[in-house]
Coordinates of C-alpha atoms in Angstrom, one line a residue:
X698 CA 133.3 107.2 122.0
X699 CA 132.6 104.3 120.2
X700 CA 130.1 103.9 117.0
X701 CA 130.3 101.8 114.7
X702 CA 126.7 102.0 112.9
X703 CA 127.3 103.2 109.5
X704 CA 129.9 103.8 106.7
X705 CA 131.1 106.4 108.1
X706 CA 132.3 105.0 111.1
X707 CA 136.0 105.1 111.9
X708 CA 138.1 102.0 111.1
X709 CA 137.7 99.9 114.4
X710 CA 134.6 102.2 115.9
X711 CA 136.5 104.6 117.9
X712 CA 137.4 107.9 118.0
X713 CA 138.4 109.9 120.7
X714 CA 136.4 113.2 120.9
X715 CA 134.4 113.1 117.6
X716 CA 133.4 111.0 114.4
X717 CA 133.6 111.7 110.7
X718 CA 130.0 112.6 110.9
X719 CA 130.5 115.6 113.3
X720 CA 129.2 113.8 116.7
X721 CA 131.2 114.0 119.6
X722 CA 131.3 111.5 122.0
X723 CA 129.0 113.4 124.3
X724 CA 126.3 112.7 121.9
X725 CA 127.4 109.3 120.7
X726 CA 127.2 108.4 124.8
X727 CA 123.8 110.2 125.3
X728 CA 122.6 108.2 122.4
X729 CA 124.2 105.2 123.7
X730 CA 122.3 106.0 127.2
X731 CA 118.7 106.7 125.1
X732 CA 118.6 103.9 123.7
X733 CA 119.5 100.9 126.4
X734 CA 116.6 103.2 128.3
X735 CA 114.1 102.6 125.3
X736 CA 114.8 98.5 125.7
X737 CA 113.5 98.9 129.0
X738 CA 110.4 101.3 127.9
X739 CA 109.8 97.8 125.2
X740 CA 110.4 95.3 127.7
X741 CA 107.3 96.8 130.0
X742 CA 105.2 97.3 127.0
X743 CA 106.3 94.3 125.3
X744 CA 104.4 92.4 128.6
X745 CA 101.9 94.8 128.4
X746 CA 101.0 94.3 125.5
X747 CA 100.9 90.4 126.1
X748 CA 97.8 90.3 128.5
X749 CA 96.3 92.9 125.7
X750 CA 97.2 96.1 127.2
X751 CA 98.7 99.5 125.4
X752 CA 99.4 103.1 126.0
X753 CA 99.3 105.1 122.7
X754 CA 101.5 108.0 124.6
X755 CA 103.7 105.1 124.9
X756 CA 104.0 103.6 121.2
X757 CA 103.8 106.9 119.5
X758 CA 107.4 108.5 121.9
X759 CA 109.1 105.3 120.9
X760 CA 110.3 105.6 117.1
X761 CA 110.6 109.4 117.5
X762 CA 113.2 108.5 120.3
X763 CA 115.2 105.4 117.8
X764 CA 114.9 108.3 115.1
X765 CA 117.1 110.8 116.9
X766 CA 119.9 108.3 117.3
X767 CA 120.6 107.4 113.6
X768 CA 123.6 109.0 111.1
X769 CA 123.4 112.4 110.9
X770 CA 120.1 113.5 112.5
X771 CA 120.4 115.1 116.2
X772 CA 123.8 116.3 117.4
X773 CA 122.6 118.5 120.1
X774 CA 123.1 117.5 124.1
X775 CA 120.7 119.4 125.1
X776 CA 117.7 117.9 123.7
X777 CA 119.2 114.1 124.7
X778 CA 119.1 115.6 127.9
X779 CA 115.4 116.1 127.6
X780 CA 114.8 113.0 125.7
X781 CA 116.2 110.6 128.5
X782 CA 114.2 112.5 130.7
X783 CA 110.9 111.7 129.0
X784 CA 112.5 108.3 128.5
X785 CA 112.7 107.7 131.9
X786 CA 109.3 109.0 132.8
X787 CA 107.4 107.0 129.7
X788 CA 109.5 104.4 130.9
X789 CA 107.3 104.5 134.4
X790 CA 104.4 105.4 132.3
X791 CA 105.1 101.3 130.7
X792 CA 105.5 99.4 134.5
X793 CA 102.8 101.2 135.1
X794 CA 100.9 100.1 132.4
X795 CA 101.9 96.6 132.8
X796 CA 101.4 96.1 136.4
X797 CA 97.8 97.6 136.4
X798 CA 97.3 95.1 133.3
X799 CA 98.0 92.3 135.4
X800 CA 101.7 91.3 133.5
X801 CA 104.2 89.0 134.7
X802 CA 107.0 91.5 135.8
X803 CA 109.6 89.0 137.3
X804 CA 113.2 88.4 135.6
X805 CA 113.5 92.1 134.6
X806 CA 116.6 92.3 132.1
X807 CA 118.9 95.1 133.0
X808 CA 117.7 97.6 130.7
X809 CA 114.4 97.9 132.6
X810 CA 115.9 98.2 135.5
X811 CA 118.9 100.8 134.8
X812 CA 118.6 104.4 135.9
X813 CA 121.2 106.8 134.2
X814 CA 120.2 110.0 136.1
X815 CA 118.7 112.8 134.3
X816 CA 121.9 115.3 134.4
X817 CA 124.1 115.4 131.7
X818 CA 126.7 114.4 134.6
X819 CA 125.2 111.2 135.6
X820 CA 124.1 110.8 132.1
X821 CA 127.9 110.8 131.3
X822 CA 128.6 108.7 134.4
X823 CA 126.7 106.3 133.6
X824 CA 127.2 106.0 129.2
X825 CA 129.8 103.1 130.0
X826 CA 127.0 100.6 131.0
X827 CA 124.9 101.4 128.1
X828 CA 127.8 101.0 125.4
X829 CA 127.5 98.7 122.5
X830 CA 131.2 97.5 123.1
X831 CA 130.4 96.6 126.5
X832 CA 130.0 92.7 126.0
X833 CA 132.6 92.4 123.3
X834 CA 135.4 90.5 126.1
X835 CA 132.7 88.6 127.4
X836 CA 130.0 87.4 124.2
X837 CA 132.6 87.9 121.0
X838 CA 132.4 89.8 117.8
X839 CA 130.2 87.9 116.3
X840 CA 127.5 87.7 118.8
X841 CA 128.1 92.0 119.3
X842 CA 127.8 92.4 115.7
X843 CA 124.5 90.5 115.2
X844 CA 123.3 92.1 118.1
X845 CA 124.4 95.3 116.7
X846 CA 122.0 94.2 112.9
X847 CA 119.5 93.9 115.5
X848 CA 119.8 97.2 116.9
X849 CA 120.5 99.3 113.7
X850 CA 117.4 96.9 112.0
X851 CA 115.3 98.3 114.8
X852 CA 116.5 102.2 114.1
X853 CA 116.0 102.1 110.6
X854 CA 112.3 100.7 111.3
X855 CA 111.7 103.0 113.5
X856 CA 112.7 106.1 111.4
X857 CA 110.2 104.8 108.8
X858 CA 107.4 104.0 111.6
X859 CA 108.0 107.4 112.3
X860 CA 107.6 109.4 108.9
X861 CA 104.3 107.1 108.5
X862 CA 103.2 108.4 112.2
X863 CA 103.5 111.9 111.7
X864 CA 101.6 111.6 108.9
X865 CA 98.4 109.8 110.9
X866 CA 99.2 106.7 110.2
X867 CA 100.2 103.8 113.0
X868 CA 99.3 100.1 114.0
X869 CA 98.9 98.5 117.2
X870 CA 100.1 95.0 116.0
X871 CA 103.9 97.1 114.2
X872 CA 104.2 98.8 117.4
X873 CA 103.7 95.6 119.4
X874 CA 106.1 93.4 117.2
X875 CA 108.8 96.7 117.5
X876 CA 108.3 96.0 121.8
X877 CA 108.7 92.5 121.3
X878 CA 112.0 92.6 119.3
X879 CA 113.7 95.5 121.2
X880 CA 112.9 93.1 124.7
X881 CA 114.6 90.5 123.1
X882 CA 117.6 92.6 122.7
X883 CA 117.1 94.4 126.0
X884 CA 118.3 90.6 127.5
X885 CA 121.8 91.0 125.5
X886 CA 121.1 87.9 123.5
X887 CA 123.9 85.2 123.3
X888 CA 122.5 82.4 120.3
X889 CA 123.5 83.0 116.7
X890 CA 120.5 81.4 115.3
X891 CA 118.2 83.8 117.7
X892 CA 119.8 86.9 116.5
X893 CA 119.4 86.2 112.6
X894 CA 116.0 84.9 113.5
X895 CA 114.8 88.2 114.9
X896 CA 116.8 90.0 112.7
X897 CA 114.6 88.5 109.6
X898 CA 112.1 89.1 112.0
X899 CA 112.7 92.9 111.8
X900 CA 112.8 92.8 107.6
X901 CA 109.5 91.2 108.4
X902 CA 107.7 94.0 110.3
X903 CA 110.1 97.0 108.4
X904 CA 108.2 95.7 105.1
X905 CA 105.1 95.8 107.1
X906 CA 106.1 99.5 107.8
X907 CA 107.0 100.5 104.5
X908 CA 103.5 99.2 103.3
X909 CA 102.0 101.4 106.1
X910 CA 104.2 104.5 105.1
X911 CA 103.3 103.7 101.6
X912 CA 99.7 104.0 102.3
X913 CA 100.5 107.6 104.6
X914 CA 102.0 108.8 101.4
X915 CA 99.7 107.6 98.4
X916 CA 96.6 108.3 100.8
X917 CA 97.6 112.0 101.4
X918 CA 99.1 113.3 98.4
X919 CA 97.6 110.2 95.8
X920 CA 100.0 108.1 93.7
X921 CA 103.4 109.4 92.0
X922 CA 102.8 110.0 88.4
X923 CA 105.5 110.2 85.8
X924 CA 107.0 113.9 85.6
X925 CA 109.6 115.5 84.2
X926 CA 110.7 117.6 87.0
X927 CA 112.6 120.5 87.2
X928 CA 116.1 120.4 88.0
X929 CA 117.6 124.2 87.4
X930 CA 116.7 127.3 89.1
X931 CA 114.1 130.0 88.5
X932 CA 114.0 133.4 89.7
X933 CA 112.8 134.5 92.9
X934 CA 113.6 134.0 97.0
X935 CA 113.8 130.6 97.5
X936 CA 113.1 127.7 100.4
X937 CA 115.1 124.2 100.2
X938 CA 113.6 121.5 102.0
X939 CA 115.7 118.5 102.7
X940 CA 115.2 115.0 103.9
X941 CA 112.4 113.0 104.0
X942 CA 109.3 114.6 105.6
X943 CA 106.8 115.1 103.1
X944 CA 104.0 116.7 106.2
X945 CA 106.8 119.2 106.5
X946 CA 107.4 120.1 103.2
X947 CA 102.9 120.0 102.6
X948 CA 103.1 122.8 106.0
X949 CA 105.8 124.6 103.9
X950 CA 104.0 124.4 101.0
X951 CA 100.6 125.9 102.9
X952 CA 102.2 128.7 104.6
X953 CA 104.3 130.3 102.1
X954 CA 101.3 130.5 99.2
X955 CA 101.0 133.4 97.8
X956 CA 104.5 135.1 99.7
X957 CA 106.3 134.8 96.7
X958 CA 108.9 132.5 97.6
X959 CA 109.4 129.6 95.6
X960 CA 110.0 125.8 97.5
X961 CA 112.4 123.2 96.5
X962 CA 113.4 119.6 97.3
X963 CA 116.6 118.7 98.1
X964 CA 117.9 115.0 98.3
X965 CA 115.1 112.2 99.5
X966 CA 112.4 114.4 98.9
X967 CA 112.6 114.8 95.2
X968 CA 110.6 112.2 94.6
X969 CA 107.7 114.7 96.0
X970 CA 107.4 116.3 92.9
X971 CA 105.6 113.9 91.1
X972 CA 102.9 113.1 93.7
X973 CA 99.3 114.8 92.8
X974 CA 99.0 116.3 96.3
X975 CA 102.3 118.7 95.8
X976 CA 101.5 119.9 92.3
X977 CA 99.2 121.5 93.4
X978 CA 101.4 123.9 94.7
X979 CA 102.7 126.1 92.1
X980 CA 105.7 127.5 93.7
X981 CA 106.8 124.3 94.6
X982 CA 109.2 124.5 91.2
X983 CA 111.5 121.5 91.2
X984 CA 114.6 120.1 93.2
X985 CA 117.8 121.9 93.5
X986 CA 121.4 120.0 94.5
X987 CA 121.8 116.1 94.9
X988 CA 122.2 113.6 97.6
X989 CA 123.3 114.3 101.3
X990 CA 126.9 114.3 101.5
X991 CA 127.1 117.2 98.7
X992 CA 125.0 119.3 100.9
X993 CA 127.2 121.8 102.2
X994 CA 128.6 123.0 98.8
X995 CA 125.1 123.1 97.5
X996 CA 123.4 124.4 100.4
X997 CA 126.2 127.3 101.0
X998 CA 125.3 128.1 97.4
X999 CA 121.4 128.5 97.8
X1000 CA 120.5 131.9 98.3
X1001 CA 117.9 131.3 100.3
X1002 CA 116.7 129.4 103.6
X1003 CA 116.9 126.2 104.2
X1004 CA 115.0 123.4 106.6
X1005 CA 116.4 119.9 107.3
X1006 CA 113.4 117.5 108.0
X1007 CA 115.1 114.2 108.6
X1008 CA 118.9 112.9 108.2
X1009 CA 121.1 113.7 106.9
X1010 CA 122.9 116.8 108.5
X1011 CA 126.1 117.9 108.0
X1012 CA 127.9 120.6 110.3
X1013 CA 126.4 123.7 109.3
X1014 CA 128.7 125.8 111.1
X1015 CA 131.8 125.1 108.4
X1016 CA 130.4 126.8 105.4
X1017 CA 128.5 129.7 106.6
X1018 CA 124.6 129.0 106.2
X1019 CA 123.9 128.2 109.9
X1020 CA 122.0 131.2 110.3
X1021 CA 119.5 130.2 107.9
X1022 CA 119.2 126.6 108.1
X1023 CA 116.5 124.8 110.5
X1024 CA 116.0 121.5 112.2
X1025 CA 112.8 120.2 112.2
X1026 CA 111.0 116.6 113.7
X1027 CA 114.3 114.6 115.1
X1028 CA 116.9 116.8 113.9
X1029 CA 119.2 118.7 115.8
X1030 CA 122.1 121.1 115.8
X1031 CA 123.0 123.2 118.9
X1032 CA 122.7 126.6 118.5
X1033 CA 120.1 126.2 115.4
X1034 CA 116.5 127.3 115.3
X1035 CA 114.2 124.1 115.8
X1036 CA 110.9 124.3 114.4
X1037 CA 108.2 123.2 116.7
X1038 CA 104.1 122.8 115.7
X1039 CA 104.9 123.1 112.5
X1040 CA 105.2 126.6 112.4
X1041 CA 107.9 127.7 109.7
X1042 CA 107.3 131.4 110.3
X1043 CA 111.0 131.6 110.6
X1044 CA 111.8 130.0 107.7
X1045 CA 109.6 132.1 106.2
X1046 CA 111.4 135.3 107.4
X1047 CA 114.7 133.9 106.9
X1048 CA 113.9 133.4 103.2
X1049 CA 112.6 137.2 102.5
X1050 CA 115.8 138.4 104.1
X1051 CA 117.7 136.8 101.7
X1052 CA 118.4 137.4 98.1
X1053 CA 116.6 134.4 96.3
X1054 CA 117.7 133.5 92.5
X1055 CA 118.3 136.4 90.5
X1056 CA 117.7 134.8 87.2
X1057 CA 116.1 131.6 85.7
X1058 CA 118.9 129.1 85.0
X1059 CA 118.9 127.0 81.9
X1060 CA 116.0 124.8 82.4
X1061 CA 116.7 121.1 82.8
X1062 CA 114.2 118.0 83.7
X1063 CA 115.1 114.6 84.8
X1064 CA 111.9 112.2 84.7
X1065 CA 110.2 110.9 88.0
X1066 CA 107.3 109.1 89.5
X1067 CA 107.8 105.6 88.9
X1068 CA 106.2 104.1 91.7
X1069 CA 104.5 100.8 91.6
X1070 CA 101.1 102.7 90.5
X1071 CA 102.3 103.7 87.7
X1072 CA 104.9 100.5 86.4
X1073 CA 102.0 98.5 86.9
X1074 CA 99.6 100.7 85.4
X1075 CA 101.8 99.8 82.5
X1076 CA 102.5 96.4 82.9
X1077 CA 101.4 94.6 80.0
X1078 CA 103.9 96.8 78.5
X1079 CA 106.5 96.3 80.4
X1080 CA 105.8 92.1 80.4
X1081 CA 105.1 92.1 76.6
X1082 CA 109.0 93.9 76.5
X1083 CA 110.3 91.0 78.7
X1084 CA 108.5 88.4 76.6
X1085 CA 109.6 89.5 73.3
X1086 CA 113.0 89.9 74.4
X1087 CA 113.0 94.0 74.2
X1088 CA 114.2 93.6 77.8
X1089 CA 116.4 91.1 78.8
X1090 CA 117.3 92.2 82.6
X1091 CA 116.5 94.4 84.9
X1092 CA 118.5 96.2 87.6
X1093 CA 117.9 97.4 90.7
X1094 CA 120.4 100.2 91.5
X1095 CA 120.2 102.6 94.7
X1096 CA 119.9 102.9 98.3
X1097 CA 121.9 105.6 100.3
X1098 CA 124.5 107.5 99.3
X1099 CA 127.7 108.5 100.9
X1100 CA 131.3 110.3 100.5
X1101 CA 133.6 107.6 100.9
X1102 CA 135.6 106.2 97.5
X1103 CA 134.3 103.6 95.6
X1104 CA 130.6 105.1 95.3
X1105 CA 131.4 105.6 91.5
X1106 CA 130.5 101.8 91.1
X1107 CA 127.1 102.6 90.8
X1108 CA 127.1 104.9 88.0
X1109 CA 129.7 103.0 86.6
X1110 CA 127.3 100.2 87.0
X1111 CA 124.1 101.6 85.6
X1112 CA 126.3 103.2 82.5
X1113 CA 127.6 99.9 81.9
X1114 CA 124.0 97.6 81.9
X1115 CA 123.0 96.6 78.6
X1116 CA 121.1 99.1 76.6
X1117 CA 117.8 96.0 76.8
X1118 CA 118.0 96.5 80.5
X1119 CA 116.0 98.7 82.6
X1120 CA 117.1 99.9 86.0
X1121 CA 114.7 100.7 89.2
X1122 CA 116.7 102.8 91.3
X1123 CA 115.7 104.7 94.3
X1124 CA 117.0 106.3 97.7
X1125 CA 119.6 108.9 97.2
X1126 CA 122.3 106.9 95.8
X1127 CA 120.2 107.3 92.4
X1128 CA 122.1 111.2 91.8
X1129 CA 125.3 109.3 90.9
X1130 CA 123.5 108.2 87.6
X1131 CA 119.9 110.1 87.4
X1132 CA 121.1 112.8 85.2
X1133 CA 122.9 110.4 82.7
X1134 CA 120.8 109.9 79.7
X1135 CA 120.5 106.3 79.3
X1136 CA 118.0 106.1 76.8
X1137 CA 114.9 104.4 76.4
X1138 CA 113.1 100.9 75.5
X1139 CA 110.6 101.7 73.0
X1140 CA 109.7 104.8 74.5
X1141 CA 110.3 104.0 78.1
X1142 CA 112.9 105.8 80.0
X1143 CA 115.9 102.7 81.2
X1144 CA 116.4 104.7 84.3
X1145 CA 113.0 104.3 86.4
X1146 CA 113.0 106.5 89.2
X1147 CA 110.9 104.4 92.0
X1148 CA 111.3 107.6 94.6
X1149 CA 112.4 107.0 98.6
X1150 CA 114.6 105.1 100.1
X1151 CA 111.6 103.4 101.9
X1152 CA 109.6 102.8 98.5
X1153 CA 111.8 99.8 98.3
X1154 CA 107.9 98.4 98.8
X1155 CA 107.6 99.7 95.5
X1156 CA 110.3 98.3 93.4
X1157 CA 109.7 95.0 95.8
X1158 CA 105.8 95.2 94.8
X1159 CA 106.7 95.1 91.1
X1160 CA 109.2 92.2 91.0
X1161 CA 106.6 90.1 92.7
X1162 CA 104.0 91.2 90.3
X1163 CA 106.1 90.7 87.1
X1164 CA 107.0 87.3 88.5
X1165 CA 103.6 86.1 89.0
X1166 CA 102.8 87.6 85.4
X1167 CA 105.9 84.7 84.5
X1168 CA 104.9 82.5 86.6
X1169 CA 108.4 82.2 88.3
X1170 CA 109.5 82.8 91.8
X1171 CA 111.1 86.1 92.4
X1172 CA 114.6 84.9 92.4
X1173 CA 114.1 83.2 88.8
X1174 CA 113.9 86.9 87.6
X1175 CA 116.8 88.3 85.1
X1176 CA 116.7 90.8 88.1
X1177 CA 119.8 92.2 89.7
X1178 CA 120.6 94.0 93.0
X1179 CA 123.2 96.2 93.6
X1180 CA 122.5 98.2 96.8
X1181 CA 124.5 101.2 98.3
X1182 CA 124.6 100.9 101.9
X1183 CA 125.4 103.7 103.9
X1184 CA 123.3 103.5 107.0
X1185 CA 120.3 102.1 109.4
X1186 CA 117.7 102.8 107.4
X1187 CA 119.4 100.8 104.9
X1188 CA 119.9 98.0 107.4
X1189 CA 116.3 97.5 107.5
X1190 CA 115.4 97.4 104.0
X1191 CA 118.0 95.0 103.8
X1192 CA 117.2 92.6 106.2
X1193 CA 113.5 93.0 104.4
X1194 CA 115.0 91.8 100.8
X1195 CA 116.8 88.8 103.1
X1196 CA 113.1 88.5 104.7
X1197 CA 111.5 87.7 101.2
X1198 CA 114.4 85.6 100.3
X1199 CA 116.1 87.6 97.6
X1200 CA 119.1 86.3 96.6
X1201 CA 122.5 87.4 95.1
X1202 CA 122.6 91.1 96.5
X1203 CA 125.6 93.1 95.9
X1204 CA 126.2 95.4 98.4
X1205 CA 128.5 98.0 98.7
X1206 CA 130.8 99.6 98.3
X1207 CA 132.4 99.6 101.6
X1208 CA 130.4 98.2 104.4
X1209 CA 129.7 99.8 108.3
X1210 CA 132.3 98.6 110.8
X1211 CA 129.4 96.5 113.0
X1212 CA 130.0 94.4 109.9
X1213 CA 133.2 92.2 111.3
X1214 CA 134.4 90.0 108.9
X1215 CA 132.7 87.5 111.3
X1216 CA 129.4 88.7 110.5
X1217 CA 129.6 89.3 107.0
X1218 CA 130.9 85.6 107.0
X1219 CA 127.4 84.2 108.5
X1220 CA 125.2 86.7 106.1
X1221 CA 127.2 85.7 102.8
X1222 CA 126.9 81.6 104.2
X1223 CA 123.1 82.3 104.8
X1224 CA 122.2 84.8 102.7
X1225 CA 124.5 84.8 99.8
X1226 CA 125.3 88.7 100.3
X1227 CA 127.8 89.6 97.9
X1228 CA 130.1 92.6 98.3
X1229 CA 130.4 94.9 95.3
X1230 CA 134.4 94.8 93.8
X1231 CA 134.6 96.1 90.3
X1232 CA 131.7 97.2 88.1
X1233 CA 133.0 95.6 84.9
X1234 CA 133.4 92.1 86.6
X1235 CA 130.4 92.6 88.8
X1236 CA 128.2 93.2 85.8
X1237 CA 129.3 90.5 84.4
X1238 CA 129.0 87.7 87.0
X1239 CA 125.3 89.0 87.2
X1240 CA 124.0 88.6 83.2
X1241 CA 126.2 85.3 83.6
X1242 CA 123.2 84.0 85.5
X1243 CA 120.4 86.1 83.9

């Protein structure tokens, strides 16, 4: 196998029968085959969609299909079996599409061409013409690797297109900008200044997405509000939902009322707790554990059952849970129970059978909710502060979180920033510092807690506001970036801060292989990307500018 799309990658991308993540190169190679199939799917809808034609069926399989191909989401070979299948056929479904519409079909690139078979034999047969690596003799590391910012841009937009589509909420125009961008890389692009064109292209639309996903959320369960939520245990059996899915965790939340079993969040979905729509559940009673890569001490330690909504997934086999964790939407282990319709009846039984919490633990809070609703709901505050020099910088501090060394820089970081600083922080790189008590700036909490990775709109939406409250540009801001990278979701909210121009971003600690030196090269020349080294200095270099 070969993978190189996240920090967790092996040094030089290969490894003979399985990665650090737990994906063996039967998987890596199905994914491989899925997606060089789903450039083809965009390059018929992509002319499709150019003489005004669509096929929802079409737009709606295509970011459910990316999804399953990030870090640590689906490691079972049986359902890329299925997928390639439907592939294949919604890949007809397109031509078809297109040709009835009239489109010009001529000069086909490979990938709409390309049939892989629908066995796991010729599926395997076939994984060497749909591998990443293939081109790397022929076009260089350089042009691979910017391909390969387009192609993990396109996953990470496509995971958050997804979450915003299961929860009823999808464009024509996002999907038809998606087509148009995974076409272009379905022609295995050669020109430097295309690539970082349509990779800026992609922070384009992924902002577009995140707005979208933004109104899903707020529109269901209304805006986050500041609360102190619950971080300790309380009696009772017990469900922990982990990921991102907030429609699974509402359909949790519906069918266990009144069954005495009390929900938590785990990870991503913490910020749920402070949205209107989920208090109004009172057995949803707070989060339990931290970010992703901690999950299979904390989940072997949760007496209860537990459902993985979204990445990340660890093995579940090593620690002795698998037979009461569940996969649901994209996720997939073989061997686990996979929740279809939105039916948790099994999680349900699961959690009866087991023993739940015996006792309230000590009870601890940790303050959440502070989307851009509510810092702007506050922002004469928060602009007199910066005017009268109560706060002199802010940080933003967060993005994914991993297991490799060096991850300490961000709490070291956010314990080091001046105590007249305030710090945004979101994703799940936020549990290295969120339980630190950092104080507070006449009575507001240093540590604002922005919620999802993908609420990067949110923190985003407030620097432009306080900004145009200063009447400076965003970049004239005493604002600071230091973002933990870990994977393709954070590829895309990346290439979004590049998108608006934001400048000076410290990202870190260590970076994905696809990275070559050659690449980072280009994105520090054009983007001034800096790589985090040590807090102290780092800190440092940034108020040296404030």
């Amino acid at each position: 196998m070969y993978c190189v799309q996240c920090e967790q990658s092996k040094k030089g991308g290969c490894a003979v029968k399985i990665g650090t993540c737990g994906k063996t190169a039967e998987v890596a190679e199905m994914q491989d085959v899925l997606l060089r199939v789903m450039q083809g799917v965009s390059v018929y809808a992509d002319r499709a969609a150019r003489v005004g034609a669509r096929d929802a069926a079409v737009d709606a399989f295509v970011p459910h299909a990316w999804f399953t191909t990030l870090t640590n989401v689906n490691f079972d070979p049986t359902r890329f079996v299925t997928l390639i299948g439907q592939a294949l056929d919604i890949r007809d479904k397109a031509r078809a599409l297109a040709e009835a519409a009239g489109a010009d079909l001529s000069d086909l690139p490979e990938a709409a061409t390309w049939t892989p078979g629908r066995t796991a034999d010729d599926i395997a047969a076939a994984a060497p013409f749909a591998g990443i690596h293939r081109f790397m003799d022929r076009d260089g590391p350089t042009v691979v690797g910017l391909r390969n910012l387009v192609l993990y841009g396109l996953k990470g937009t496509a995971a958050y297109s997804e979450h915003a589509r299961v929860l009823g909420k999808e464009e024509a125009s996002i999907s038809a900008e998606f087509h148009r961008i995974a076409a272009f890389l379905a022609t295995d692009p050669t020109g430097v200044d295309a690539l970082l064109t349509e990779s800026l292209a992609i922070g384009a639309l992924n902002f577009r997405v995140m707005e979208l996903l933004d109104a899903a959320n707020t529109g269901r369960f209304g805006h986050p509000e500041v609360t102190m939520t619950r971080i300790s245990p309380v009696a009772g059996k017990a469900i922990l939902v982990s990921g991102h899915d907030m429609g699974d965790l509402e359909a949790i939340l519906q069918q266990t009322a009144g069954k005495g079993i009390n929900v938590y969040t785990h990870g991503e979905l913490l910020p749920a707790n402070a949205y209107p729509g989920f208090k109004a559940y009172p057995h949803l009673v707070g989060n339990y554990g931290g970010a992703w890569q901690d999950q299979m001490q904390e989940f072997a330690a949760f007496p209860g059952a537990i459902v993985v909504t979204s990445n990340c997934l660890i093995n579940p086999e090593l620690k002795g849970y698998a037979d009461r964790i569940f996969t649901s939407g994209p996720v997939g282990w073989k061997g686990l129970v996979h929740i279809e319709n939105h039916d948790f009846s099994p999680v349900i039984a699961a959690a009866l059978a087991q023993p739940g919490f015996a006792e309230d633990a000590e009870e601890k809070r940790i303050p959440t909710g502070f989307a851009r609703n509510t810092v702007m709901g506050v922002a004469d505050t928060l602009l007199g502060m910066i005017r009268e020099g109560d706060v002199k910088n802010l940080f933003l501090i967060g993005g994914c979180d991993g297991a490799r060394m060096g991850r300490n820089y961000f709490h070291d970081l956010a314990v080091a920033t001046p105590k007249d600083s305030l710090i945004l922080t979101l994703g799940c790189g936020k549990y290295r510092f969120n339980r630190e008590d950092l104080g507070d700036i006449k009575g507001v909490p240093r540590v604002l807690d922005v919620g999802q990775c993908n609420d990067a709109f949110s923190a985003i939406q407030v620097a432009v506001a306080v900004a145009g409250a200063l009447g400076c540009g965003v970049n004239d801001l005493p604002l600071h970036y230091a973002i933990s990278w870990f994977e393709q979701k954070a590829t895309a909210v990346l290439l979004t801060m590049l998108h608006l121009g934001l400048k000076k971003i410290y990202l870190g600690p260590t970076l994905p292989q696809f990275l070559t030196p050659e690449v980072l090269a280009v994105l520090v020349d054009k983007f001034d990307i800096r790589p985090t080294g040590d807090a102290q200095q780092d800190l440092a270099q940034m108020l040296a500018v404030a």
